[in-house]
Coordinates of C-alpha atoms in Angstrom, one line a residue:
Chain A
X1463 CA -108.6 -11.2 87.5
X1464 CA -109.9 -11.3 84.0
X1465 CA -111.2 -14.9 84.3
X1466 CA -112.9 -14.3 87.6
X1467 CA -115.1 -11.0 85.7
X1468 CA -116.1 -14.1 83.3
X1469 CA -116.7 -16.3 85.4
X1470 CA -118.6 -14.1 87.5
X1471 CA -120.7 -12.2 84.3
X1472 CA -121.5 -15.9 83.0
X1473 CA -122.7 -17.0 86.1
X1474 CA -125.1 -13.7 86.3
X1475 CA -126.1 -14.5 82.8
X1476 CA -127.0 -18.2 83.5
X1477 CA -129.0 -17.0 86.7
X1478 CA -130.9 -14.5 84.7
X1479 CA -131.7 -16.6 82.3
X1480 CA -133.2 -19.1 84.6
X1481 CA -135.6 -16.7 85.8
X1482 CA -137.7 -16.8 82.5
X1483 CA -138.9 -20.3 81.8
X1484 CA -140.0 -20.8 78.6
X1485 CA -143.9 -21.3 78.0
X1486 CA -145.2 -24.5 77.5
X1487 CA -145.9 -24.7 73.7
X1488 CA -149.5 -26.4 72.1
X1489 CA -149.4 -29.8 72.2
X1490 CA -152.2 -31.3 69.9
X1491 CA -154.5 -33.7 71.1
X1492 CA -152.6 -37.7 71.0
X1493 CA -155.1 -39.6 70.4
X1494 CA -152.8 -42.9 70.4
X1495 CA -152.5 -42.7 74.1
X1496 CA -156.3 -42.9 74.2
X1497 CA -158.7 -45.9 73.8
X1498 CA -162.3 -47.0 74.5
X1499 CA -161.0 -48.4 78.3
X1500 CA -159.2 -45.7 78.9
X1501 CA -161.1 -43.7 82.4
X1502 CA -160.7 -39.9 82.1
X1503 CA -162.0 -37.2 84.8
X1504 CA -162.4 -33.9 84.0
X1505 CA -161.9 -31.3 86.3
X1506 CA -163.4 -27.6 85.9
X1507 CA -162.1 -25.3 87.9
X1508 CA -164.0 -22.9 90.2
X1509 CA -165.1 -19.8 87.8
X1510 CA -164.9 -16.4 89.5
X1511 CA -167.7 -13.8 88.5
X1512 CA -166.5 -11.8 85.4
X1513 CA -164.6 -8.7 85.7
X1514 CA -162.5 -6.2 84.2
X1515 CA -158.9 -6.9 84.1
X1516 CA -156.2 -3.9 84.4
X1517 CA -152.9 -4.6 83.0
X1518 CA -150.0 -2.3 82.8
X1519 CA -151.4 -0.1 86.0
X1520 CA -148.6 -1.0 88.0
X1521 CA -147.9 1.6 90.7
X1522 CA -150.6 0.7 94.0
X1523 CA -151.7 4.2 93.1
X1524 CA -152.5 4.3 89.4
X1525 CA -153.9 0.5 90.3
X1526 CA -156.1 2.1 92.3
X1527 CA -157.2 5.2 89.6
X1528 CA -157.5 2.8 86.7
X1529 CA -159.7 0.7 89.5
X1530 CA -162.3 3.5 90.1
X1531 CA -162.4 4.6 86.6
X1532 CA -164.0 1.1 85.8
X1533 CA -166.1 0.7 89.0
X1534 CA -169.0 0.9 86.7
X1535 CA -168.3 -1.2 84.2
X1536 CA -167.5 -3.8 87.5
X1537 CA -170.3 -3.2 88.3
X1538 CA -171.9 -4.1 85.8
X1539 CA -170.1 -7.5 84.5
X1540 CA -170.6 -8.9 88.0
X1541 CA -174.4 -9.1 87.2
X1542 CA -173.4 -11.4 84.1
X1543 CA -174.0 -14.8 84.5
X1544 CA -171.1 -17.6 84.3
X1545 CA -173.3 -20.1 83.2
X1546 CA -172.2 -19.8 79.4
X1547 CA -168.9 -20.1 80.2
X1548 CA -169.3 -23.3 82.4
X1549 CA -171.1 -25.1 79.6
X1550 CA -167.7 -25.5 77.9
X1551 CA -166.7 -28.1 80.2
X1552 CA -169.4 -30.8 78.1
X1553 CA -167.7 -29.6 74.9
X1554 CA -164.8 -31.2 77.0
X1555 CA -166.9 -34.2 77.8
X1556 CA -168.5 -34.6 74.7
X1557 CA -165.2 -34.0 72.8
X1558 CA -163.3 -36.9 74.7
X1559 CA -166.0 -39.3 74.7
X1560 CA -165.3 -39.5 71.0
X1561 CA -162.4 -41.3 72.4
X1562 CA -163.2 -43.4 75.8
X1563 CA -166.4 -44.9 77.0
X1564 CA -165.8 -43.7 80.2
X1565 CA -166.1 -40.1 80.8
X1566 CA -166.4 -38.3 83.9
X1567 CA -166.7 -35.5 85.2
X1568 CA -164.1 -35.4 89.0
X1569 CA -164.5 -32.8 92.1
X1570 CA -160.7 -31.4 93.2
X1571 CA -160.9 -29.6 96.5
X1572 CA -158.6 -26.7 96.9
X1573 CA -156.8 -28.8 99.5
X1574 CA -156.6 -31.5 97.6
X1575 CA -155.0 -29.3 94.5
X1576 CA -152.2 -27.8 97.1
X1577 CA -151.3 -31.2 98.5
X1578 CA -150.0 -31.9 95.0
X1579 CA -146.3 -32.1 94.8
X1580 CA -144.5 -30.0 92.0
X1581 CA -143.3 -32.1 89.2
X1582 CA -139.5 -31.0 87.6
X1583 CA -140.0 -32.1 84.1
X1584 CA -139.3 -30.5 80.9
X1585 CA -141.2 -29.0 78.8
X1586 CA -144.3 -31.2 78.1
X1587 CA -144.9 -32.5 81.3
X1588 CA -147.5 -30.9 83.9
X1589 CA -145.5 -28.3 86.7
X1590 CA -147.7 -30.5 89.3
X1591 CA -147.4 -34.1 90.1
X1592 CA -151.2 -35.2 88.8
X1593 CA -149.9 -38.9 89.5
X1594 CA -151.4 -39.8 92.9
X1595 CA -155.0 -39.0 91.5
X1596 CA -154.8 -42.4 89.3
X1597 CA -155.8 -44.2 92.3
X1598 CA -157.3 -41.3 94.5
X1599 CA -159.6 -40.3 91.7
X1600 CA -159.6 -44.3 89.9
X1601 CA -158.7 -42.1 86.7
X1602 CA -155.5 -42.9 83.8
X1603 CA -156.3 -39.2 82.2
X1604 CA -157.2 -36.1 84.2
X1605 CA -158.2 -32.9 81.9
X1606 CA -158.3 -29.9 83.8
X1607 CA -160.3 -26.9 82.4
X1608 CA -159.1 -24.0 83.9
X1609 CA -160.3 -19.9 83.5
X1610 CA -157.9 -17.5 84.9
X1611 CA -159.7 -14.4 84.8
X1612 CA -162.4 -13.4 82.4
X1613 CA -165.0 -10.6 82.0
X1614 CA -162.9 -7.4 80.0
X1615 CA -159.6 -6.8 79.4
X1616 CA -157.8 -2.7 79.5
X1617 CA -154.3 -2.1 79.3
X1618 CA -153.1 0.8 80.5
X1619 CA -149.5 2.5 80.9
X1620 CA -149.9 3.9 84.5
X1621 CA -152.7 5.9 85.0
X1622 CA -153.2 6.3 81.1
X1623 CA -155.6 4.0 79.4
X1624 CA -154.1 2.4 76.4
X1625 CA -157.0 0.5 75.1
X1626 CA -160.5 0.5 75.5
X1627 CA -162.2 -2.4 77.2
X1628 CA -162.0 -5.5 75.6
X1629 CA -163.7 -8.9 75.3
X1630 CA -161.8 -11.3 77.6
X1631 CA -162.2 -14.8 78.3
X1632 CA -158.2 -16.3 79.6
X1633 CA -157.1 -19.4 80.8
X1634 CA -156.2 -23.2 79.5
X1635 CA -157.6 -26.7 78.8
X1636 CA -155.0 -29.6 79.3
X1637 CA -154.7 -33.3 79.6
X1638 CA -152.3 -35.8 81.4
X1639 CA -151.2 -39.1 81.2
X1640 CA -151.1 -40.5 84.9
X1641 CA -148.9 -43.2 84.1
X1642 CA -145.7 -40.3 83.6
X1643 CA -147.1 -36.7 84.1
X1644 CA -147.4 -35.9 80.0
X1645 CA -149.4 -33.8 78.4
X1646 CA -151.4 -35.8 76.1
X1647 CA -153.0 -32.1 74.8
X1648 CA -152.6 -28.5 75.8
X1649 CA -154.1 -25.2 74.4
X1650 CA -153.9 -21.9 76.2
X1651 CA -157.1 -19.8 75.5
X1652 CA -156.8 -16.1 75.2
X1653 CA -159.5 -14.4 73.4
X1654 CA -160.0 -10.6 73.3
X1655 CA -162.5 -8.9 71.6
X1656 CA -162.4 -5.1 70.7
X1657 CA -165.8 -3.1 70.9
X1658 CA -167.7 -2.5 68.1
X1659 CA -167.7 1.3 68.3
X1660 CA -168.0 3.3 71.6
X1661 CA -167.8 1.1 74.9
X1662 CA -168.5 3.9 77.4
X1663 CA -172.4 3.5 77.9
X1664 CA -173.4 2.7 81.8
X1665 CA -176.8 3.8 81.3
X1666 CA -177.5 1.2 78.8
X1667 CA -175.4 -1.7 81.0
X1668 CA -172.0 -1.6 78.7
X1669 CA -174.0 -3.4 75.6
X1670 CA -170.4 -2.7 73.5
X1671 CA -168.5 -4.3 75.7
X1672 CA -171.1 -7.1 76.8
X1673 CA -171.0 -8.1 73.5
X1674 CA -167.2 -8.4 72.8
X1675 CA -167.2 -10.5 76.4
X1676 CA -170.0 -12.7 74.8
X1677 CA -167.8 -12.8 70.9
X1678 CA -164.5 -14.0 73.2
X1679 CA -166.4 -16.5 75.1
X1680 CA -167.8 -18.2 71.8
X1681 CA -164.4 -17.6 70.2
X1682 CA -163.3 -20.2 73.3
X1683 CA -166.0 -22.6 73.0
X1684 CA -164.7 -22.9 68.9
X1685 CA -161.5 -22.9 70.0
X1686 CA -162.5 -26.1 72.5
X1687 CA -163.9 -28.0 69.5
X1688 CA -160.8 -27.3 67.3
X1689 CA -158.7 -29.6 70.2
X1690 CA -160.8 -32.6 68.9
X1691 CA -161.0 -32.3 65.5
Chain B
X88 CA -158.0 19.4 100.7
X89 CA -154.6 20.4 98.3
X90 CA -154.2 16.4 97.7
X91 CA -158.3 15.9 97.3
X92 CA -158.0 18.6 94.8
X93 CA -155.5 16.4 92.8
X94 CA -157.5 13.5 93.0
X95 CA -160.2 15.3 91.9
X96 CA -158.5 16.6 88.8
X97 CA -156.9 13.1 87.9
X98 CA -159.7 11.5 87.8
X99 CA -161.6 13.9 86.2
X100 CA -159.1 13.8 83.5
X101 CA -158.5 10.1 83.3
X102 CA -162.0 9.5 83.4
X103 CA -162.5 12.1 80.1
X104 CA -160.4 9.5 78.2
X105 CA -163.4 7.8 76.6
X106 CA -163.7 7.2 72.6
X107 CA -164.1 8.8 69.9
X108 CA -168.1 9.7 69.0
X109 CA -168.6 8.7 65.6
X110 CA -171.6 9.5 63.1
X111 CA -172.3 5.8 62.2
X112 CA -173.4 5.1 66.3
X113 CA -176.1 6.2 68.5
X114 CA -177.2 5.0 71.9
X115 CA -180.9 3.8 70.8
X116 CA -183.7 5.7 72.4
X117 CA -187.0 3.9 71.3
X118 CA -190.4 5.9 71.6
X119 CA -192.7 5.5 74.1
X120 CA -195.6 3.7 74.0
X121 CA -197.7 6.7 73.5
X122 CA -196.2 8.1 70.9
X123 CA -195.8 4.8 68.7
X124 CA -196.5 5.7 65.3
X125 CA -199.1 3.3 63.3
X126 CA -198.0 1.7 60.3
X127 CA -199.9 4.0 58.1
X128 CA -199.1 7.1 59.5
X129 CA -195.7 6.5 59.2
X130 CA -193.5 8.7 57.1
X131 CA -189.4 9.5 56.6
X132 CA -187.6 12.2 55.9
X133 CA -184.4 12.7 53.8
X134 CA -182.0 15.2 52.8
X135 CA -181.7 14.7 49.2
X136 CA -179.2 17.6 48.5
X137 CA -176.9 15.0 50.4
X138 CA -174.2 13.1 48.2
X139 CA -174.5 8.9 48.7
X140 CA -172.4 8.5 51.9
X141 CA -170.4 4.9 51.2
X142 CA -167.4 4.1 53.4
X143 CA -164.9 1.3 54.2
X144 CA -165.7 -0.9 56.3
X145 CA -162.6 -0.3 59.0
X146 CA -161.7 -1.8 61.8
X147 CA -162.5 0.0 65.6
X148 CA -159.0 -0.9 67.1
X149 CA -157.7 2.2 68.6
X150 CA -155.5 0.6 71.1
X151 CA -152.3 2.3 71.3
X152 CA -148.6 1.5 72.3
X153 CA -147.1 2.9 75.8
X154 CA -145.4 5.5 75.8
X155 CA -143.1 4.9 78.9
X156 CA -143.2 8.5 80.3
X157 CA -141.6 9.6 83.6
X158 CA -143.7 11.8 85.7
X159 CA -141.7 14.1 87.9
X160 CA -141.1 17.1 89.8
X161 CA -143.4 18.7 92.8
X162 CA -147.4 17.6 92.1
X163 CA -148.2 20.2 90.2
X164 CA -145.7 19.7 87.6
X165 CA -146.0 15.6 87.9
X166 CA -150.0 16.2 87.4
X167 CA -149.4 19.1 84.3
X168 CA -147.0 16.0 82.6
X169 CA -150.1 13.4 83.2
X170 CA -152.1 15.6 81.9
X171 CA -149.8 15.7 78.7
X172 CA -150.3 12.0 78.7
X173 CA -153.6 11.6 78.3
X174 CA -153.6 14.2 76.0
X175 CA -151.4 12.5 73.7
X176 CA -152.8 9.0 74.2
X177 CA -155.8 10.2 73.5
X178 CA -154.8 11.6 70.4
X179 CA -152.7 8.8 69.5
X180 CA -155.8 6.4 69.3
X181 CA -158.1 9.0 67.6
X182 CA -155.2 9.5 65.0
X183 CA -154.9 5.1 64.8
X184 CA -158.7 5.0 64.2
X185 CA -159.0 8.4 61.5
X186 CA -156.0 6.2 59.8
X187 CA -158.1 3.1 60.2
X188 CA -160.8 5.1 58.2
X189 CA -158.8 6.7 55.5
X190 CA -157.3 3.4 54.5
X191 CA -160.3 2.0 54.3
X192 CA -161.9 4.4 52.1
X193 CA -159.0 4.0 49.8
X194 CA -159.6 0.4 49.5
X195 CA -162.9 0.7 48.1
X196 CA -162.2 4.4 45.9
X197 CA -163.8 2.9 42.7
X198 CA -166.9 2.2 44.5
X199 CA -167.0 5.7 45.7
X200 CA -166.2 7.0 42.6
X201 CA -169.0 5.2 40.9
X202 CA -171.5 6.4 44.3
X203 CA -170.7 10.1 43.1
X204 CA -172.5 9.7 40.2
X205 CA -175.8 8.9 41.8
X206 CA -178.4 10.8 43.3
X207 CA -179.7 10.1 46.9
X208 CA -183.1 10.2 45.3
X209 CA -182.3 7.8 43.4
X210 CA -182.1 5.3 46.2
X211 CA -185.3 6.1 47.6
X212 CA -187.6 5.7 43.6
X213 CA -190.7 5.3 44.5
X214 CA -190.7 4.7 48.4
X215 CA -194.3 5.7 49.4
X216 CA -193.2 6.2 53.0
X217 CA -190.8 9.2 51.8
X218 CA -191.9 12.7 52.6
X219 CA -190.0 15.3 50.6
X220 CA -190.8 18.0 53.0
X221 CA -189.2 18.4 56.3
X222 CA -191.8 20.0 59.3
X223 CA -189.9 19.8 61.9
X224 CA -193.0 20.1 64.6
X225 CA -194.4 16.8 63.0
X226 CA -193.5 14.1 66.1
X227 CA -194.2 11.8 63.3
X228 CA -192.0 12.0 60.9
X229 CA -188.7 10.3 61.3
X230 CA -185.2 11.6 59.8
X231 CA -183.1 9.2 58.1
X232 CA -179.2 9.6 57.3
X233 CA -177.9 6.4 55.2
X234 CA -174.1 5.5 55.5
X235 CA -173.0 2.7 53.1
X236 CA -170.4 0.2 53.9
X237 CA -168.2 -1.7 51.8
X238 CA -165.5 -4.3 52.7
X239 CA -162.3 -4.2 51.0
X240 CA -162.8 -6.5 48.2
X241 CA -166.0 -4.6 47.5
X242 CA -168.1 -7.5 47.8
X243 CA -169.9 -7.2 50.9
X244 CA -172.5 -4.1 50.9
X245 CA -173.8 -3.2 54.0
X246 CA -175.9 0.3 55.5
X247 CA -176.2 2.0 58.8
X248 CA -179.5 3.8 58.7
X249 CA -179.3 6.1 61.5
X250 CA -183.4 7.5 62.2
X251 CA -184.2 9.9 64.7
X252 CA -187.3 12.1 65.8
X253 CA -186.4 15.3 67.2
X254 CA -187.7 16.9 70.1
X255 CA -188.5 20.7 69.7
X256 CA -185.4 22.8 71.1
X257 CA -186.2 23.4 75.0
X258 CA -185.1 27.2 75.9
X259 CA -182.9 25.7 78.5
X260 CA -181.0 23.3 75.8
X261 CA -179.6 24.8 72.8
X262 CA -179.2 21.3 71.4
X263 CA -182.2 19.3 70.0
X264 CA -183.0 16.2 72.2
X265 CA -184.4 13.1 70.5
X266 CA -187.4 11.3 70.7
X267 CA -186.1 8.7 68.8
X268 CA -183.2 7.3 67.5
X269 CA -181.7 4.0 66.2
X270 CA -179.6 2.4 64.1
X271 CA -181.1 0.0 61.2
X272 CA -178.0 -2.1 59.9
X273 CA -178.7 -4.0 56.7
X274 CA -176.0 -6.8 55.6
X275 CA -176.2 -7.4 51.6
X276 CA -176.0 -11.0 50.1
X277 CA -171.9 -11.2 49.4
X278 CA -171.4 -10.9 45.5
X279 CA -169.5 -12.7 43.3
X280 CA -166.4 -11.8 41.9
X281 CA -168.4 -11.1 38.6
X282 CA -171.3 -9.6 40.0
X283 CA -168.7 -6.9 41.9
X284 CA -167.0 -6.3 38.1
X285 CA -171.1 -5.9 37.2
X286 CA -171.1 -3.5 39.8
X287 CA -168.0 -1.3 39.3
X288 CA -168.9 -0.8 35.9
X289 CA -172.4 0.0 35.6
X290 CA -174.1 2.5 38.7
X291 CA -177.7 1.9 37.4
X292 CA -176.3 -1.9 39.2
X293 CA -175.0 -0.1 42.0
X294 CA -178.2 1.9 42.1
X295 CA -180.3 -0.8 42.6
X296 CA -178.3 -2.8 44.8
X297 CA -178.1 0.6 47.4
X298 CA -182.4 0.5 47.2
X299 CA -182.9 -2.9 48.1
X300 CA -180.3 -2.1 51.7
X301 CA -182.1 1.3 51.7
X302 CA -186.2 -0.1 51.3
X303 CA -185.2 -3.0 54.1
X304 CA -183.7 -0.3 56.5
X305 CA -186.7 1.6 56.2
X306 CA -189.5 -1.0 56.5
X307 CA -187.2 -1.8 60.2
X308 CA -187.7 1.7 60.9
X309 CA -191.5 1.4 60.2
X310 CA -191.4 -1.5 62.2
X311 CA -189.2 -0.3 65.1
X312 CA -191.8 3.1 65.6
X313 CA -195.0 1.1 65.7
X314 CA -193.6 -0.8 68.3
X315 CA -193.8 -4.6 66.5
X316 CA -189.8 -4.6 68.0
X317 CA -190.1 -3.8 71.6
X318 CA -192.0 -7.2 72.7
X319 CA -188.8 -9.2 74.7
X320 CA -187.4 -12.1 73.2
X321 CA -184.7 -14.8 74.8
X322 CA -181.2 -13.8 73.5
X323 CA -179.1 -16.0 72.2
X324 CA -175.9 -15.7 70.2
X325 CA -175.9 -16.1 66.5
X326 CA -172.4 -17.7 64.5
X327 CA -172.2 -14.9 61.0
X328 CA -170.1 -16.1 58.7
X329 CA -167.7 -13.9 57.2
X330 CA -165.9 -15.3 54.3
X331 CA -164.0 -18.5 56.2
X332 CA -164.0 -16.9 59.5
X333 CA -167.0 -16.1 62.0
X334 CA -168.3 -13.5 64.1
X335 CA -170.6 -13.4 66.7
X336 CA -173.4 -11.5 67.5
X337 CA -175.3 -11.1 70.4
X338 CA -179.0 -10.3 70.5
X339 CA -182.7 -11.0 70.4
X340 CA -183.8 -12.5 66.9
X341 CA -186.8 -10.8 66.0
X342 CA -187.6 -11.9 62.3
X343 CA -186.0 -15.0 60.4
X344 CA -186.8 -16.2 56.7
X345 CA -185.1 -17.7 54.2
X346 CA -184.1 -14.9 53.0
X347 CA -182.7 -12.5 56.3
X348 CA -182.5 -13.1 59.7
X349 CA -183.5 -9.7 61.8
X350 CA -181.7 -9.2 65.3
X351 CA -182.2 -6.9 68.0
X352 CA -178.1 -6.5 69.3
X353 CA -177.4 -5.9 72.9
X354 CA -177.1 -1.5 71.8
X355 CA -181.3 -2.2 70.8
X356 CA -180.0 -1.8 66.9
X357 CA -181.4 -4.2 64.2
X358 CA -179.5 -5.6 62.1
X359 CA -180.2 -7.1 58.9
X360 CA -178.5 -10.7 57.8
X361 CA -178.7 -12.5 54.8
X362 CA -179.8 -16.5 55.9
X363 CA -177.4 -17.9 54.3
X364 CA -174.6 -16.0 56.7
X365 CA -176.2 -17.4 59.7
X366 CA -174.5 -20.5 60.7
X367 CA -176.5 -22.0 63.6
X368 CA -180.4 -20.8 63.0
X369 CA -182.3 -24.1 62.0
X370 CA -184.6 -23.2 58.9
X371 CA -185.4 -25.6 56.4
X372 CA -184.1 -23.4 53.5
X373 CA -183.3 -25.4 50.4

């Protein structure tokens, strides 16, 4: 009986343990697996309109609460424009043509990204199988520039704010090798900014927090030229 | 209309969670185009009697940890514990950020030591713009409170120069409205290790070092009243260089030598950079 408990709790531990996978870590830039010849195609992912980002509201209730209480300031980060944060995509550019003569920029349709297989590799390898674009796309490298969510950032603890609004600019810039599916660089980008001083000021369009949002996104574009120096 | 009643009050209450007001902001009101005051008819006024004001520089974090509380019971008693919570979270941050400020001003105590030993009037010598005498039916005449900064190492000296005109007391409003107000923030050179020791020791140094951030303040305010700011100008976003690090500022650059940089930030404030500290202006500066 005794073994069958240990079996039992070990094979509850081992489940539970699968559930969190472990993050993929930096992986520096190699540039040994680049070279003049090499063809790399970056793709930038659609960029929604900045917004303000609620964590830690979890009930559907205090989601909606903490919503309203920052309609405003919604509001007025939807009127921002995106245009900053797209120009990071020709540091990419400019950063891997130090590298390879042949640079390009690729176009990924949504289908085409959900047609992609998953890949089971450890860490270090991409969770999707990339591999079928080497011909599809007539690429070795693909780099994928990728913005999760961006605008401000509040965490709350149900309905209470924790924090005020913050600079926030989230997401990740990574490379693969077609040939196998390995990163050949990846860096997770999350910058966030705290106000300068009160944030509260609709009449005056938010300046606090329009400025933290504007710090974060120049914090990414130096982290972006720290991947190729 | 019971459960609209709640909503009500929760929202009310959640939306009273804002920060902390502090002396060293104001939301920028900037006069009117009638009452613009000329260059020459411009005058300030300060309150003497007032001891030099310098401060840590501190940082405006105030985010707090959760406090994993359980509301229960009926409505009422659920909505009396939110209430709690908010109460306490809001305390929570304004205690992080009054810590934030103490510590600060301990890091820098032998600065503000040395500032008690001066007289405000000696920062303003021989300022021909000062007027010593406060009228407060004069729309002209601008009120100044300065509010020195110091980093921790006591190297970087900096001033927020809040100015204001008041607006005579309306019999509706017991509080004075403004006219005018702004902030004029003026960032010092960084010293060297040897000119801080300089500093520490002698407050005739000190003295002088507090005029030159209080004279640049003021001609900004001069500037800011005769409306030579208000013209619009493409913002951009300017790399600061603090020690090995760098911050960012947003804003419209309104003045640039090789000595300071002016900007306009995004609150309408001006702000006051040495050239040096400003990484990605072009000037041809040897």
């Amino acid at each position: 009986m005794r073994t069958i408990k240990i079996i039992f709790a070990a094979l509850i531990t081992l489940t539970l343990a699968a559930c969190g996978s472990t993050p993929q870590p930096t992986v520096s830039l190699k540039p040994e697996v680049l070279n003049a010849e090499k063809r790399i195609g970056i793709y930038f992912a659609n960029v929604k309109a900045p917004t303000t980002n609620i964590n830690g509201a979890y009930c559907l209730l205090c989601y909606g609460v903490a919503s309203a209480a920052n309609a405003s300031l919604d509001k007025h980060l939807e009127t921002l424009p995106i245009a900053d944060l797209e120009s990071t995509k020709e540091l990419v550019l400019e950063g891997y043509k130090k590298s390879s003569n042949n640079v390009s920029y690729i176009e990924l349709s949504e289908n085409e990204v959900k047609k992609l297989k998953k890949f089971k590799g450890e860490l270090g390898f991409a969770k999707k199988d990339f591999r079928p674009l080497k011909d599809s796309k007539n690429i070795d490298v693909l780099v994928v520039v990728e913005y999760w969510a961006h605008g401000a950032y509040r965490l709350y603890d149900a309905y209470i704010p924790l924090t005020d609004p913050q600079g926030y600019v989230t997401g990740v810039v990574y490379s693969v090798d077609l040939n196998d599916n390995q990163y050949i660089q990846y860096k997770k980008i999350d910058k966030k900014v705290v106000v300068d001083g009160e944030w509260d000021e609709p009449s005056l369009n938010f300046p606090g927090v329009t400025s933290a949002y504007y710090q974060a996104l120049e914090q990414t574009k130096e982290s972006i030229k720290k991947i190729f120096l | 209309m019971k459960n609209l009643v709640l909503i009500l009050l929760l929202f009310t209450a959640l939306t009273g969670c804002k920060s902390v007001k502090r002396d060293d902001y104001v939301r920028a009101t900037l006069l009117p185009e009638q009452n613009l005051i000329s260059a020459t008819e411009f005058k300030f006024y300060l309150d003497t009697q007032l001891p030099i004001d310098i401060r840590g520089d501190y940082s405006h974090n105030r985010s707090i940890e959760g406090a994993n509380m359980l509301y229960q019971g009926p409505p009422a008693a659920a909505l009396a514990q939110l209430f709690t919570h908010a109460a306490i979270a809001s305390s929570l941050k304004e205690e992080k950020l009054r810590a934030q400020q103490d510590e600060a001003n301990e890091a820098i105590l032998p600065l503000r030591n040395l500032a008690n030993s001066i007289q405000l009037d000696s920062i303003i010598a021989e300022n021909t713009f000062y007027s010593s005498e406060l009228d407060p039916d004069n729309k002209k005449l601008v009120n100044v409170k300065p509010i020195f900064f110091a980093d921790s190492t006591m190297t970087n000296l900096s001033l927020k120069l809040v100015a204001w005109i008041d607006l005579p007391k309306s019999k509706k409003s017991k509080k004075a409205k403004k006219m005018y107000q702004n902030i004029i923030e003026v960032h010092a050179k960084p010293l060297s290790k040897e000119e801080r020791d300089v500093l520490l020791s002698d407050s005739s140094e000190l003295t002088l070092r507090l005029q030159k951030l209080f004279n640049s303040a003021v001609m900004s305010v001069q500037r800011d009243v005769s409306g030579e700011y208000s013209s619009p100008v493409a913002q951009q976003t300017l790399h600061i260089l603090e020690g090995k690090k760098k911050e960012f500022v947003r804003g419209e650059v309104l003045e640039k030598s090789c000595e300071s940089v002016v900007v306009k930030n995004l609150r309408n404030w001006i702000i006051h950079y040495p050239s040096a500290k400003v990484a990605n202006l072009n000037q041809n500066c040897s």
